[in-house]
Each structure stands twice: as structure tokens, then as C-alpha cells.
PDB file of N, CA and C in Angstrom:
ATOM      1  N   MET A  89      91.613 104.887  85.931  1.00 61.00           N
ATOM      2  CA  MET A  89      90.936 103.997  86.855  1.00 61.00           C
ATOM      3  C   MET A  89      89.987 104.799  87.722  1.00 61.00           C
ATOM      4  N   SER A  90      88.805 104.319  87.859  1.00 87.00           N
ATOM      5  CA  SER A  90      87.840 104.936  88.753  1.00 87.00           C
ATOM      6  C   SER A  90      87.371 103.907  89.760  1.00 87.00           C
ATOM      7  N   ALA A  91      87.619 104.198  91.016  1.00 95.00           N
ATOM      8  CA  ALA A  91      87.141 103.291  92.062  1.00 95.00           C
ATOM      9  C   ALA A  91      85.628 103.142  91.967  1.00 95.00           C
ATOM     10  N   LEU A  92      84.941 104.190  91.555  1.00 96.00           N
ATOM     11  CA  LEU A  92      83.480 104.114  91.433  1.00 96.00           C
ATOM     12  C   LEU A  92      83.064 103.076  90.387  1.00 96.00           C
ATOM     13  N   ASP A  93      83.816 103.005  89.272  1.00 97.00           N
ATOM     14  CA  ASP A  93      83.510 101.989  88.252  1.00 97.00           C
ATOM     15  C   ASP A  93      83.774 100.587  88.793  1.00 97.00           C
ATOM     16  N   HIS A  94      84.815 100.450  89.575  1.00 98.00           N
ATOM     17  CA  HIS A  94      85.138  99.145  90.157  1.00 98.00           C
ATOM     18  C   HIS A  94      84.090  98.742  91.191  1.00 98.00           C
ATOM     19  N   ILE A  95      83.648  99.696  91.985  1.00 97.00           N
ATOM     20  CA  ILE A  95      82.593  99.427  92.972  1.00 97.00           C
ATOM     21  C   ILE A  95      81.300  99.025  92.263  1.00 97.00           C
ATOM     22  N   ALA A  96      80.953  99.758  91.208  1.00 98.00           N
ATOM     23  CA  ALA A  96      79.723  99.448  90.465  1.00 98.00           C
ATOM     24  C   ALA A  96      79.785  98.036  89.893  1.00 98.00           C
ATOM     25  N   THR A  97      80.940  97.646  89.379  1.00 98.00           N
ATOM     26  CA  THR A  97      81.084  96.304  88.807  1.00 98.00           C
ATOM     27  C   THR A  97      81.024  95.241  89.894  1.00 98.00           C
ATOM     28  N   ALA A  98      81.754  95.441  90.988  1.00 98.00           N
ATOM     29  CA  ALA A  98      81.741  94.459  92.082  1.00 98.00           C
ATOM     30  C   ALA A  98      80.343  94.304  92.658  1.00 98.00           C
ATOM     31  N   SER A  99      79.560  95.373  92.644  1.00 98.00           N
ATOM     32  CA  SER A  99      78.206  95.363  93.201  1.00 98.00           C
ATOM     33  C   SER A  99      77.154  94.857  92.221  1.00 98.00           C
ATOM     34  N   ASP A 100      77.525  94.746  90.954  1.00 98.00           N
ATOM     35  CA  ASP A 100      76.578  94.296  89.934  1.00 98.00           C
ATOM     36  C   ASP A 100      76.219  92.832  90.180  1.00 98.00           C
ATOM     37  N   ALA A 101      74.927  92.541  90.215  1.00 98.00           N
ATOM     38  CA  ALA A 101      74.465  91.179  90.521  1.00 98.00           C
ATOM     39  C   ALA A 101      74.961  90.150  89.505  1.00 98.00           C
ATOM     40  N   THR A 102      75.039  90.528  88.248  1.00 98.00           N
ATOM     41  CA  THR A 102      75.499  89.581  87.234  1.00 98.00           C
ATOM     42  C   THR A 102      76.982  89.294  87.400  1.00 98.00           C
ATOM     43  N   PHE A 103      77.785  90.330  87.583  1.00 98.00           N
ATOM     44  CA  PHE A 103      79.224  90.114  87.754  1.00 98.00           C
ATOM     45  C   PHE A 103      79.504  89.327  89.038  1.00 98.00           C
ATOM     46  N   SER A 104      78.899  89.727  90.132  1.00 98.00           N
ATOM     47  CA  SER A 104      79.160  89.013  91.391  1.00 98.00           C
ATOM     48  C   SER A 104      78.598  87.582  91.329  1.00 98.00           C
ATOM     49  N   GLY A 105      77.538  87.377  90.550  1.00 98.00           N
ATOM     50  CA  GLY A 105      77.027  86.018  90.342  1.00 98.00           C
ATOM     51  C   GLY A 105      78.008  85.161  89.574  1.00 98.00           C
ATOM     52  N   ARG A 106      78.658  85.753  88.572  1.00 98.00           N
ATOM     53  CA  ARG A 106      79.700  85.020  87.834  1.00 98.00           C
ATOM     54  C   ARG A 106      80.843  84.668  88.767  1.00 98.00           C
ATOM     55  N   VAL A 107      81.255  85.625  89.585  1.00 98.00           N
ATOM     56  CA  VAL A 107      82.330  85.366  90.542  1.00 98.00           C
ATOM     57  C   VAL A 107      81.921  84.236  91.483  1.00 98.00           C
ATOM     58  N   MET A 108      80.677  84.256  91.946  1.00 98.00           N
ATOM     59  CA  MET A 108      80.198  83.211  92.851  1.00 98.00           C
ATOM     60  C   MET A 108      80.289  81.833  92.192  1.00 98.00           C
ATOM     61  N   MET A 109      79.830  81.720  90.956  1.00 98.00           N
ATOM     62  CA  MET A 109      79.867  80.423  90.277  1.00 98.00           C
ATOM     63  C   MET A 109      81.308  79.931  90.124  1.00 98.00           C
ATOM     64  N   ILE A 110      82.204  80.838  89.794  1.00 98.00           N
ATOM     65  CA  ILE A 110      83.596  80.454  89.607  1.00 98.00           C
ATOM     66  C   ILE A 110      84.253  80.179  90.964  1.00 98.00           C
ATOM     67  N   MET A 111      83.790  80.837  92.024  1.00 98.00           N
ATOM     68  CA  MET A 111      84.271  80.529  93.375  1.00 98.00           C
ATOM     69  C   MET A 111      83.986  79.059  93.701  1.00 98.00           C
ATOM     70  N   PHE A 112      82.815  78.566  93.325  1.00 98.00           N
ATOM     71  CA  PHE A 112      82.479  77.163  93.573  1.00 98.00           C
ATOM     72  C   PHE A 112      83.428  76.240  92.806  1.00 98.00           C
ATOM     73  N   LYS A 113      83.752  76.607  91.579  1.00 97.00           N
ATOM     74  CA  LYS A 113      84.676  75.797  90.777  1.00 97.00           C
ATOM     75  C   LYS A 113      86.048  75.749  91.437  1.00 97.00           C
ATOM     76  N   VAL A 114      86.549  76.892  91.865  1.00 98.00           N
ATOM     77  CA  VAL A 114      87.863  76.936  92.516  1.00 98.00           C
ATOM     78  C   VAL A 114      87.815  76.183  93.847  1.00 98.00           C
ATOM     79  N   ALA A 115      86.727  76.344  94.599  1.00 98.00           N
ATOM     80  CA  ALA A 115      86.584  75.632  95.871  1.00 98.00           C
ATOM     81  C   ALA A 115      86.620  74.128  95.648  1.00 98.00           C
ATOM     82  N   GLN A 116      85.962  73.649  94.595  1.00 97.00           N
ATOM     83  CA  GLN A 116      85.982  72.219  94.287  1.00 97.00           C
ATOM     84  C   GLN A 116      87.387  71.767  93.933  1.00 97.00           C
ATOM     85  N   ASN A 117      88.106  72.591  93.159  1.00 96.00           N
ATOM     86  CA  ASN A 117      89.489  72.250  92.814  1.00 96.00           C
ATOM     87  C   ASN A 117      90.352  72.165  94.074  1.00 96.00           C
ATOM     88  N   VAL A 118      90.167  73.089  94.985  1.00 97.00           N
ATOM     89  CA  VAL A 118      90.928  73.083  96.236  1.00 97.00           C
ATOM     90  C   VAL A 118      90.573  71.846  97.057  1.00 97.00           C
ATOM     91  N   ALA A 119      89.304  71.498  97.088  1.00 96.00           N
ATOM     92  CA  ALA A 119      88.875  70.327  97.852  1.00 96.00           C
ATOM     93  C   ALA A 119      89.506  69.042  97.320  1.00 96.00           C
ATOM     94  N   SER A 120      89.922  69.065  96.068  1.00 95.00           N
ATOM     95  CA  SER A 120      90.516  67.881  95.439  1.00 95.00           C
ATOM     96  C   SER A 120      92.035  67.970  95.318  1.00 95.00           C
ATOM     97  N   GLU A 121      92.651  69.012  95.874  1.00 96.00           N
ATOM     98  CA  GLU A 121      94.084  69.210  95.676  1.00 96.00           C
ATOM     99  C   GLU A 121      94.919  68.271  96.561  1.00 96.00           C
ATOM    100  N   ASP A 122      96.186  68.197  96.234  1.00 97.00           N
ATOM    101  CA  ASP A 122      97.150  67.395  96.988  1.00 97.00           C
ATOM    102  C   ASP A 122      97.245  67.933  98.419  1.00 97.00           C
ATOM    103  N   PRO A 123      97.092  67.076  99.404  1.00 96.00           N
ATOM    104  CA  PRO A 123      97.184  67.525 100.796  1.00 96.00           C
ATOM    105  C   PRO A 123      98.544  68.140 101.153  1.00 96.00           C
ATOM    106  N   ALA A 124      99.556  67.941 100.318  1.00 97.00           N
ATOM    107  CA  ALA A 124     100.869  68.545 100.571  1.00 97.00           C
ATOM    108  C   ALA A 124     100.951  69.989 100.083  1.00 97.00           C
ATOM    109  N   THR A 125      99.892  70.489  99.478  1.00 97.00           N
ATOM    110  CA  THR A 125      99.866  71.873  99.017  1.00 97.00           C
ATOM    111  C   THR A 125     100.059  72.809 100.211  1.00 97.00           C
ATOM    112  N   PRO A 126     100.928  73.820 100.067  1.00 96.00           N
ATOM    113  CA  PRO A 126     101.105  74.770 101.179  1.00 96.00           C
ATOM    114  C   PRO A 126      99.766  75.376 101.616  1.00 96.00           C
ATOM    115  N   ASN A 127      99.587  75.518 102.904  1.00 96.00           N
ATOM    116  CA  ASN A 127      98.370  76.089 103.503  1.00 96.00           C
ATOM    117  C   ASN A 127      97.123  75.253 103.206  1.00 96.00           C
ATOM    118  N   HIS A 128      97.318  73.964 102.966  1.00 97.00           N
ATOM    119  CA  HIS A 128      96.203  73.105 102.572  1.00 97.00           C
ATOM    120  C   HIS A 128      95.047  73.133 103.583  1.00 97.00           C
ATOM    121  N   ALA A 129      95.347  73.037 104.856  1.00 96.00           N
ATOM    122  CA  ALA A 129      94.274  72.998 105.863  1.00 96.00           C
ATOM    123  C   ALA A 129      93.436  74.274 105.813  1.00 96.00           C
ATOM    124  N   GLU A 130      94.096  75.417 105.714  1.00 97.00           N
ATOM    125  CA  GLU A 130      93.375  76.695 105.645  1.00 97.00           C
ATOM    126  C   GLU A 130      92.611  76.818 104.329  1.00 97.00           C
ATOM    127  N   ARG A 131      93.223  76.355 103.246  1.00 97.00           N
ATOM    128  CA  ARG A 131      92.575  76.412 101.932  1.00 97.00           C
ATOM    129  C   ARG A 131      91.310  75.554 101.915  1.00 97.00           C
ATOM    130  N   ILE A 132      91.387  74.369 102.537  1.00 97.00           N
ATOM    131  CA  ILE A 132      90.218  73.482 102.617  1.00 97.00           C
ATOM    132  C   ILE A 132      89.133  74.113 103.491  1.00 97.00           C
ATOM    133  N   ASP A 133      89.520  74.703 104.605  1.00 97.00           N
ATOM    134  CA  ASP A 133      88.534  75.355 105.475  1.00 97.00           C
ATOM    135  C   ASP A 133      87.801  76.466 104.725  1.00 97.00           C
ATOM    136  N   TYR A 134      88.564  77.260 103.970  1.00 97.00           N
ATOM    137  CA  TYR A 134      87.935  78.344 103.210  1.00 97.00           C
ATOM    138  C   TYR A 134      87.067  77.771 102.086  1.00 97.00           C
ATOM    139  N   ALA A 135      87.534  76.717 101.416  1.00 97.00           N
ATOM    140  CA  ALA A 135      86.726  76.081 100.368  1.00 97.00           C
ATOM    141  C   ALA A 135      85.404  75.590 100.954  1.00 97.00           C
ATOM    142  N   SER A 136      85.453  75.032 102.155  1.00 97.00           N
ATOM    143  CA  SER A 136      84.224  74.562 102.816  1.00 97.00           C
ATOM    144  C   SER A 136      83.278  75.718 103.086  1.00 97.00           C
ATOM    145  N   LEU A 137      83.825  76.837 103.528  1.00 96.00           N
ATOM    146  CA  LEU A 137      83.011  78.026 103.780  1.00 96.00           C
ATOM    147  C   LEU A 137      82.317  78.473 102.493  1.00 96.00           C
ATOM    148  N   VAL A 138      83.061  78.487 101.401  1.00 97.00           N
ATOM    149  CA  VAL A 138      82.498  78.885 100.101  1.00 97.00           C
ATOM    150  C   VAL A 138      81.415  77.901  99.673  1.00 97.00           C
ATOM    151  N   ILE A 139      81.701  76.607  99.758  1.00 97.00           N
ATOM    152  CA  ILE A 139      80.749  75.592  99.315  1.00 97.00           C
ATOM    153  C   ILE A 139      79.462  75.641 100.144  1.00 97.00           C
ATOM    154  N   ARG A 140      79.576  76.005 101.415  1.00 97.00           N
ATOM    155  CA  ARG A 140      78.379  76.135 102.269  1.00 97.00           C
ATOM    156  C   ARG A 140      77.603  77.417 101.986  1.00 97.00           C
ATOM    157  N   GLY A 141      78.143  78.284 101.134  1.00 96.00           N
ATOM    158  CA  GLY A 141      77.456  79.529 100.792  1.00 96.00           C
ATOM    159  C   GLY A 141      77.618  80.622 101.830  1.00 96.00           C
ATOM    160  N   GLU A 142      78.685  80.554 102.615  1.00 96.00           N
ATOM    161  CA  GLU A 142      78.882  81.519 103.689  1.00 96.00           C
ATOM    162  C   GLU A 142      79.832  82.660 103.317  1.00 96.00           C
ATOM    163  N   GLU A 143      80.242  82.735 102.054  1.00 97.00           N
ATOM    164  CA  GLU A 143      81.083  83.835 101.594  1.00 97.00           C
ATOM    165  C   GLU A 143      80.209  84.860 100.885  1.00 97.00           C
ATOM    166  N   LYS A 144      80.687  86.083 100.806  1.00 97.00           N
ATOM    167  CA  LYS A 144      79.935  87.184 100.188  1.00 97.00           C
ATOM    168  C   LYS A 144      80.495  87.469  98.796  1.00 97.00           C
ATOM    169  N   PRO A 145      79.781  87.058  97.739  1.00 97.00           N
ATOM    170  CA  PRO A 145      80.305  87.220  96.380  1.00 97.00           C
ATOM    171  C   PRO A 145      80.654  88.665  96.008  1.00 97.00           C
ATOM    172  N   GLN A 146      79.895  89.635  96.488  1.00 97.00           N
ATOM    173  CA  GLN A 146      80.232  91.024  96.143  1.00 97.00           C
ATOM    174  C   GLN A 146      81.559  91.434  96.772  1.00 97.00           C
ATOM    175  N   LEU A 147      81.818  90.990  97.981  1.00 97.00           N
ATOM    176  CA  LEU A 147      83.080  91.295  98.638  1.00 97.00           C
ATOM    177  C   LEU A 147      84.234  90.620  97.898  1.00 97.00           C
ATOM    178  N   VAL A 148      84.045  89.370  97.520  1.00 98.00           N
ATOM    179  CA  VAL A 148      85.084  88.657  96.770  1.00 98.00           C
ATOM    180  C   VAL A 148      85.274  89.310  95.404  1.00 98.00           C
ATOM    181  N   SER A 149      84.190  89.774  94.789  1.00 98.00           N
ATOM    182  CA  SER A 149      84.293  90.471  93.501  1.00 98.00           C
ATOM    183  C   SER A 149      85.186  91.697  93.625  1.00 98.00           C
ATOM    184  N   ALA A 150      85.022  92.439  94.690  1.00 98.00           N
ATOM    185  CA  ALA A 150      85.866  93.616  94.916  1.00 98.00           C
ATOM    186  C   ALA A 150      87.323  93.203  95.078  1.00 98.00           C
ATOM    187  N   HIS A 151      87.562  92.109  95.788  1.00 98.00           N
ATOM    188  CA  HIS A 151      88.935  91.625  95.968  1.00 98.00           C
ATOM    189  C   HIS A 151      89.522  91.180  94.631  1.00 98.00           C
ATOM    190  N   VAL A 152      88.735  90.483  93.822  1.00 98.00           N
ATOM    191  CA  VAL A 152      89.175  90.045  92.496  1.00 98.00           C
ATOM    192  C   VAL A 152      89.579  91.252  91.650  1.00 98.00           C
ATOM    193  N   ILE A 153      88.745  92.267  91.628  1.00 98.00           N
ATOM    194  CA  ILE A 153      89.021  93.459  90.817  1.00 98.00           C
ATOM    195  C   ILE A 153      90.252  94.187  91.332  1.00 98.00           C
ATOM    196  N   SER A 154      90.320  94.380  92.644  1.00 97.00           N
ATOM    197  CA  SER A 154      91.418  95.176  93.206  1.00 97.00           C
ATOM    198  C   SER A 154      92.760  94.453  93.149  1.00 97.00           C
ATOM    199  N   SER A 155      92.743  93.137  93.034  1.00 97.00           N
ATOM    200  CA  SER A 155      93.993  92.386  93.054  1.00 97.00           C
ATOM    201  C   SER A 155      94.511  92.018  91.669  1.00 97.00           C
ATOM    202  N   ASN A 156      93.739  92.281  90.630  1.00 98.00           N
ATOM    203  CA  ASN A 156      94.122  91.832  89.302  1.00 98.00           C
ATOM    204  C   ASN A 156      94.076  92.993  88.314  1.00 98.00           C
ATOM    205  N   ALA A 157      95.253  93.408  87.869  1.00 97.00           N
ATOM    206  CA  ALA A 157      95.351  94.571  86.974  1.00 97.00           C
ATOM    207  C   ALA A 157      94.676  94.332  85.630  1.00 97.00           C
ATOM    208  N   THR A 158      94.675  93.099  85.142  1.00 98.00           N
ATOM    209  CA  THR A 158      94.044  92.797  83.861  1.00 98.00           C
ATOM    210  C   THR A 158      92.532  92.989  83.952  1.00 98.00           C
ATOM    211  N   ILE A 159      91.939  92.518  85.039  1.00 98.00           N
ATOM    212  CA  ILE A 159      90.495  92.677  85.234  1.00 98.00           C
ATOM    213  C   ILE A 159      90.155  94.146  85.434  1.00 98.00           C
ATOM    214  N   ALA A 160      90.930  94.835  86.245  1.00 98.00           N
ATOM    215  CA  ALA A 160      90.683  96.265  86.468  1.00 98.00           C
ATOM    216  C   ALA A 160      90.773  97.040  85.154  1.00 98.00           C
ATOM    217  N   ALA A 161      91.756  96.710  84.316  1.00 97.00           N
ATOM    218  CA  ALA A 161      91.907  97.402  83.025  1.00 97.00           C
ATOM    219  C   ALA A 161      90.726  97.130  82.108  1.00 97.00           C
ATOM    220  N   ALA A 162      90.212  95.906  82.117  1.00 98.00           N
ATOM    221  CA  ALA A 162      89.045  95.585  81.285  1.00 98.00           C
ATOM    222  C   ALA A 162      87.844  96.416  81.726  1.00 98.00           C
ATOM    223  N   ILE A 163      87.656  96.551  83.023  1.00 98.00           N
ATOM    224  CA  ILE A 163      86.551  97.356  83.545  1.00 98.00           C
ATOM    225  C   ILE A 163      86.758  98.822  83.189  1.00 98.00           C
ATOM    226  N   ASP A 164      87.991  99.294  83.346  1.00 97.00           N
ATOM    227  CA  ASP A 164      88.300 100.689  83.019  1.00 97.00           C
ATOM    228  C   ASP A 164      88.081 100.998  81.538  1.00 97.00           C
ATOM    229  N   SER A 165      88.306  99.992  80.675  1.00 97.00           N
ATOM    230  CA  SER A 165      88.173 100.220  79.232  1.00 97.00           C
ATOM    231  C   SER A 165      86.720 100.366  78.794  1.00 97.00           C
ATOM    232  N   ASP A 166      85.789  99.836  79.591  1.00 98.00           N
ATOM    233  CA  ASP A 166      84.370  99.908  79.242  1.00 98.00           C
ATOM    234  C   ASP A 166      83.535  99.802  80.525  1.00 98.00           C
ATOM    235  N   PRO A 167      83.495 100.862  81.312  1.00 97.00           N
ATOM    236  CA  PRO A 167      82.802 100.794  82.604  1.00 97.00           C
ATOM    237  C   PRO A 167      81.328 100.397  82.499  1.00 97.00           C
ATOM    238  N   ALA A 168      80.680 100.786  81.415  1.00 97.00           N
ATOM    239  CA  ALA A 168      79.251 100.480  81.251  1.00 97.00           C
ATOM    240  C   ALA A 168      79.005  98.982  81.093  1.00 97.00           C
ATOM    241  N   ALA A 169      80.023  98.222  80.718  1.00 98.00           N
ATOM    242  CA  ALA A 169      79.866  96.773  80.545  1.00 98.00           C
ATOM    243  C   ALA A 169      79.764  96.051  81.884  1.00 98.00           C
ATOM    244  N   LEU A 170      80.114  96.736  82.978  1.00 98.00           N
ATOM    245  CA  LEU A 170      80.026  96.154  84.326  1.00 98.00           C
ATOM    246  C   LEU A 170      80.678  94.766  84.409  1.00 98.00           C
ATOM    247  N   GLY A 171      81.842  94.639  83.765  1.00 98.00           N
ATOM    248  CA  GLY A 171      82.606  93.408  83.847  1.00 98.00           C
ATOM    249  C   GLY A 171      82.187  92.318  82.894  1.00 98.00           C
ATOM    250  N   SER A 172      81.181  92.564  82.058  1.00 98.00           N
ATOM    251  CA  SER A 172      80.772  91.525  81.101  1.00 98.00           C
ATOM    252  C   SER A 172      81.867  91.264  80.065  1.00 98.00           C
ATOM    253  N   ASN A 173      82.825  92.180  79.952  1.00 98.00           N
ATOM    254  CA  ASN A 173      83.946  92.018  79.027  1.00 98.00           C
ATOM    255  C   ASN A 173      85.147  91.325  79.680  1.00 98.00           C
ATOM    256  N   VAL A 174      84.992  90.875  80.917  1.00 98.00           N
ATOM    257  CA  VAL A 174      86.052  90.145  81.617  1.00 98.00           C
ATOM    258  C   VAL A 174      85.826  88.650  81.392  1.00 98.00           C
ATOM    259  N   PRO A 175      86.793  87.962  80.792  1.00 98.00           N
ATOM    260  CA  PRO A 175      86.618  86.522  80.561  1.00 98.00           C
ATOM    261  C   PRO A 175      86.559  85.730  81.876  1.00 98.00           C
ATOM    262  N   ASP A 176      85.774  84.666  81.873  1.00 98.00           N
ATOM    263  CA  ASP A 176      85.681  83.804  83.057  1.00 98.00           C
ATOM    264  C   ASP A 176      87.053  83.289  83.475  1.00 98.00           C
ATOM    265  N   GLY A 177      87.907  82.990  82.504  1.00 98.00           N
ATOM    266  CA  GLY A 177      89.242  82.492  82.814  1.00 98.00           C
ATOM    267  C   GLY A 177      90.061  83.484  83.628  1.00 98.00           C
ATOM    268  N   ASP A 178      89.877  84.774  83.353  1.00 98.00           N
ATOM    269  CA  ASP A 178      90.589  85.793  84.133  1.00 98.00           C
ATOM    270  C   ASP A 178      90.070  85.828  85.569  1.00 98.00           C
ATOM    271  N   ILE A 179      88.772  85.673  85.729  1.00 98.00           N
ATOM    272  CA  ILE A 179      88.195  85.646  87.084  1.00 98.00           C
ATOM    273  C   ILE A 179      88.704  84.415  87.821  1.00 98.00           C
ATOM    274  N   GLU A 180      88.724  83.274  87.152  1.00 98.00           N
ATOM    275  CA  GLU A 180      89.204  82.042  87.795  1.00 98.00           C
ATOM    276  C   GLU A 180      90.672  82.185  88.209  1.00 98.00           C
ATOM    277  N   PHE A 181      91.493  82.753  87.343  1.00 98.00           N
ATOM    278  CA  PHE A 181      92.899  82.963  87.661  1.00 98.00           C
ATOM    279  C   PHE A 181      93.038  83.872  88.878  1.00 98.00           C
ATOM    280  N   ALA A 182      92.270  84.955  88.898  1.00 98.00           N
ATOM    281  CA  ALA A 182      92.336  85.896  90.022  1.00 98.00           C
ATOM    282  C   ALA A 182      91.899  85.229  91.324  1.00 98.00           C
ATOM    283  N   LEU A 183      90.834  84.443  91.276  1.00 98.00           N
ATOM    284  CA  LEU A 183      90.368  83.747  92.476  1.00 98.00           C
ATOM    285  C   LEU A 183      91.426  82.771  92.982  1.00 98.00           C
ATOM    286  N   ALA A 184      92.020  82.019  92.083  1.00 96.00           N
ATOM    287  CA  ALA A 184      93.069  81.087  92.491  1.00 96.00           C
ATOM    288  C   ALA A 184      94.247  81.841  93.102  1.00 96.00           C
ATOM    289  N   SER A 185      94.518  83.033  92.569  1.00 96.00           N
ATOM    290  CA  SER A 185      95.636  83.836  93.055  1.00 96.00           C
ATOM    291  C   SER A 185      95.408  84.403  94.456  1.00 96.00           C
ATOM    292  N   ILE A 186      94.166  84.679  94.798  1.00 97.00           N
ATOM    293  CA  ILE A 186      93.880  85.280  96.109  1.00 97.00           C
ATOM    294  C   ILE A 186      93.407  84.241  97.127  1.00 97.00           C
ATOM    295  N   TRP A 187      93.299  82.980  96.722  1.00 97.00           N
ATOM    296  CA  TRP A 187      92.728  81.949  97.600  1.00 97.00           C
ATOM    297  C   TRP A 187      93.502  81.822  98.905  1.00 97.00           C
ATOM    298  N   ASP A 188      94.829  81.793  98.838  1.00 96.00           N
ATOM    299  CA  ASP A 188      95.621  81.674 100.059  1.00 96.00           C
ATOM    300  C   ASP A 188      95.401  82.878 100.976  1.00 96.00           C
ATOM    301  N   ALA A 189      95.418  84.068 100.417  1.00 96.00           N
ATOM    302  CA  ALA A 189      95.228  85.269 101.235  1.00 96.00           C
ATOM    303  C   ALA A 189      93.883  85.235 101.949  1.00 96.00           C
ATOM    304  N   ARG A 190      92.834  84.865 101.238  1.00 97.00           N
ATOM    305  CA  ARG A 190      91.506  84.805 101.857  1.00 97.00           C
ATOM    306  C   ARG A 190      91.464  83.668 102.876  1.00 97.00           C
ATOM    307  N   SER A 191      92.055  82.535 102.542  1.00 97.00           N
ATOM    308  CA  SER A 191      92.075  81.392 103.465  1.00 97.00           C
ATOM    309  C   SER A 191      92.780  81.756 104.766  1.00 97.00           C
ATOM    310  N   LEU A 192      93.930  82.377 104.650  1.00 96.00           N
ATOM    311  CA  LEU A 192      94.703  82.742 105.835  1.00 96.00           C
ATOM    312  C   LEU A 192      94.014  83.848 106.636  1.00 96.00           C
ATOM    313  N   ALA A 193      93.341  84.752 105.963  1.00 95.00           N
ATOM    314  CA  ALA A 193      92.604  85.809 106.667  1.00 95.00           C
ATOM    315  C   ALA A 193      91.451  85.213 107.492  1.00 95.00           C
ATOM    316  N   PHE A 194      90.741  84.256 106.907  1.00 90.00           N
ATOM    317  CA  PHE A 194      89.642  83.627 107.643  1.00 90.00           C
ATOM    318  C   PHE A 194      90.183  82.788 108.790  1.00 90.00           C
ATOM    319  N   ALA A 195      91.335  82.126 108.582  1.00 90.00           N
ATOM    320  CA  ALA A 195      91.922  81.309 109.644  1.00 90.00           C
ATOM    321  C   ALA A 195      92.356  82.171 110.832  1.00 90.00           C
ATOM    322  N   ALA A 196      92.767  83.401 110.521  1.00 88.00           N
ATOM    323  CA  ALA A 196      93.235  84.305 111.574  1.00 88.00           C
ATOM    324  C   ALA A 196      92.079  84.905 112.371  1.00 88.00           C
ATOM    325  N   ALA A 197      90.883  84.843 111.807  1.00 78.00           N
ATOM    326  CA  ALA A 197      89.722  85.471 112.466  1.00 78.00           C
ATOM    327  C   ALA A 197      89.257  84.686 113.671  1.00 78.00           C
TER     328      ALA A 197
END
């Protein structure tokens, strides 16, 4: 694992653009979720922030990479691909997995 390869991928405009598009998909799913979902109010607030375009895709890309061993391994296996070898489904899974953490962090700010 090279943090430099992960930084290069998170900073890549194409990879962070993919993350941004999938962030909108996850935000829409959250906006439509059952209000009884744990942390729903915070999740909705964060989804609203994302939908308004107030989140930083490169920062979220770094969080996606650092929090998901499968994505990190794909990047490590071919650093020159800059994440083009990471399936969209893996990015979506990672975003859904970190949504509560990001929501609660923004709520605490």
C-alpha cells in the first residue's frame, strides 16, 4: 500500500467525479429512506448538503479509499489506473458504509 497512490487516486478528477456522481445517488436514496432509520435526521441533513453541492468530492474520495480495503487493494494492484479498475458498486457500498460517520461528523460541527 502506498499512501501516495491513494492520494493520487483521490485527487484524480475522473475518480473524484465518479465518487461525486455516486454521492448524489446515495444522497437520493437517503432522502427516500424510512424516517425510522437510525440517525435519520443527521443522514438527511448530510444528504441535503451533498445535493446542494456543498461537499468536497476529493475529500470524500479519500475517505472512501481509506475506509474500504477492497477499494484500496484495487488501487494498490494497479496504481496507474487511478481507480478506473474500481467498480461503481464498490464505491456505492463504501459511501453507504461511511454515510453515518460523515453525517454525524457534520452534525457535530
